[in-house]
Each structure stands twice: as structure tokens, then as C-alpha cells.
Amino acid sequence: MTPEEIMKVVLFFLTLAGAGWGIWWKIDGRVSKGEEAAASRIAAAEAKADKALDELASQRIHVAEHYVSKAGLRETTDQIMEAISGVKAAVDNMTLRVDRIVEAQGRRTTTRG
């Protein structure tokens, strides 16, 4: 090979390497832009997720403060029913006492004549 042919081959490979590097540079630039866009989207999604978690936590606290569980409602209902049963028993005893008082007053009255 003559020096001219060697120079042509070297220039050809340098041209191919330059074209390859240029293409790679463009691809790398687009990938970098894509990574930046993805990073900003990820940050926005993380912010939304954090906000959703905070709202969920506040909702759970609100529900725990303002609503009653089934077991708590059952316990409260049982206590109320026991209190009502106590009042019913007291009223039943009261009517028995009133009946005794009325019967006792009927015996004490005498006819005047």
C-alpha cells in the first residue's frame, strides 16, 4: 500500500469514527434530556404520593376521632340497654309500692255512719 492509500484508509476510519461519535453525542443528549424529564416527573409523582399519604393519615385520624367502631358501638349499646333494664325494674317496683300504698289506704278507711 502506498502512503496515499494508507492516508485514505486512515481518513475513512477517522470519518467513520467522527460520524459514530456525532451520532452517539446526539443519542446521549436525547437520553440526558429524557432522564431529566423523567427525574422531574418522578419528583412530581413523589410529591403527589407524599401529599396523598398525608391526606390519608389525616382522614384516618378524623375517622378515629369522629366515628365509632362496631365493637365500641356494641359495648355502648349494651351499657344503654342495661341502664334501661334498671329503669324498667325500678318502675316495676314503683308500681308495686303504689299498689301496696293504695291497698293499705283502703283498709284503714272506716265507714262513718
Coordinates of C-alpha atoms in Angstrom, one line a residue:
M1 CA 0.0 0.0 0.0
T2 CA 1.2 3.4 -0.8
P3 CA 1.2 6.2 1.7
E4 CA -1.7 7.9 -0.2
E5 CA -3.9 4.8 0.2
I6 CA -2.9 4.5 3.8
M7 CA -3.9 8.1 4.4
K8 CA -7.2 7.5 2.5
V9 CA -7.9 4.4 4.7
V10 CA -7.0 6.4 7.9
L11 CA -9.2 9.3 6.8
F12 CA -12.0 6.9 6.0
F13 CA -11.8 5.3 9.5
L14 CA -11.5 8.8 11.1
T15 CA -14.6 9.9 9.2
L16 CA -16.5 6.8 10.4
A17 CA -15.3 7.3 14.0
G18 CA -16.3 11.0 13.8
A19 CA -19.7 10.1 12.4
G20 CA -20.2 7.5 15.0
W21 CA -19.1 9.9 17.8
G22 CA -21.5 12.5 16.4
I23 CA -24.4 10.1 16.4
W24 CA -23.5 8.9 19.9
W25 CA -23.4 12.5 21.0
K26 CA -26.9 13.2 19.7
I27 CA -28.3 10.0 21.3
D28 CA -26.6 10.8 24.6
G29 CA -28.0 14.3 24.5
R30 CA -31.5 12.9 24.0
V31 CA -31.1 10.3 26.7
S32 CA -29.9 13.0 29.1
K33 CA -32.9 15.2 28.3
G34 CA -35.2 12.1 28.8
E35 CA -33.5 11.4 32.1
E36 CA -34.0 15.0 33.3
A37 CA -37.7 14.9 32.2
A38 CA -38.1 11.5 33.9
A39 CA -36.5 12.9 37.1
S40 CA -38.8 15.8 37.2
R41 CA -41.8 13.6 36.6
I42 CA -40.6 11.2 39.4
A43 CA -40.2 14.2 41.8
A44 CA -43.7 15.4 41.0
A45 CA -45.1 11.8 41.5
E46 CA -43.3 11.5 44.8
A47 CA -44.7 14.9 45.9
K48 CA -48.2 13.7 45.0
A49 CA -47.7 10.4 46.8
D50 CA -46.5 12.2 49.9
K51 CA -49.5 14.5 49.8
A52 CA -51.8 11.6 49.3
L53 CA -50.2 9.8 52.3
D54 CA -50.6 13.0 54.5
E55 CA -54.3 13.3 53.4
L56 CA -54.9 9.6 54.1
A57 CA -53.3 9.9 57.6
S58 CA -55.4 13.0 58.4
Q59 CA -58.5 11.1 57.1
R60 CA -57.7 8.1 59.3
I61 CA -57.3 10.4 62.3
H62 CA -60.6 12.1 61.5
V63 CA -62.4 8.8 61.3
A64 CA -60.8 7.6 64.5
E65 CA -61.9 10.8 66.3
H66 CA -65.4 11.1 64.9
Y67 CA -66.7 7.6 64.3
V68 CA -67.1 4.6 66.5
S69 CA -66.0 1.1 65.8
K70 CA -68.5 -1.8 65.7
A71 CA -67.2 -3.2 69.0
G72 CA -67.4 0.2 70.6
L73 CA -71.0 0.7 69.4
R74 CA -71.9 -2.8 70.7
E75 CA -70.4 -2.0 74.1
T76 CA -72.2 1.3 74.3
T77 CA -75.5 -0.3 73.2
D78 CA -75.1 -3.0 75.9
Q79 CA -74.5 -0.3 78.5
I80 CA -77.6 1.6 77.5
M81 CA -79.7 -1.5 77.4
E82 CA -78.5 -2.4 80.9
A83 CA -79.4 1.1 82.1
I84 CA -82.9 0.8 80.5
S85 CA -83.4 -2.5 82.2
G86 CA -82.5 -1.0 85.5
V87 CA -85.0 1.8 84.9
K88 CA -87.7 -0.7 83.9
A89 CA -87.1 -2.7 87.1
A90 CA -87.3 0.5 89.2
V91 CA -90.6 1.4 87.5
D92 CA -92.0 -2.1 88.1
N93 CA -91.0 -1.8 91.8
M94 CA -92.6 1.6 91.9
T95 CA -96.0 0.3 90.7
L96 CA -95.8 -2.5 93.3
R97 CA -95.2 0.1 96.0
V98 CA -98.0 2.3 94.8
D99 CA -100.3 -0.7 94.8
R100 CA -99.4 -1.5 98.4
I101 CA -100.0 2.0 99.5
V102 CA -103.4 2.1 97.8
E103 CA -104.3 -1.2 99.3
A104 CA -103.2 -0.1 102.8
Q105 CA -105.3 3.1 102.5
G106 CA -108.3 1.1 101.5
R107 CA -108.1 -1.0 104.7
R108 CA -107.7 2.0 107.0
T109 CA -110.7 3.8 105.9
T110 CA -113.7 3.1 108.1
T111 CA -117.3 3.9 107.3
R112 CA -118.9 6.6 109.4
G113 CA -122.4 6.5 110.0

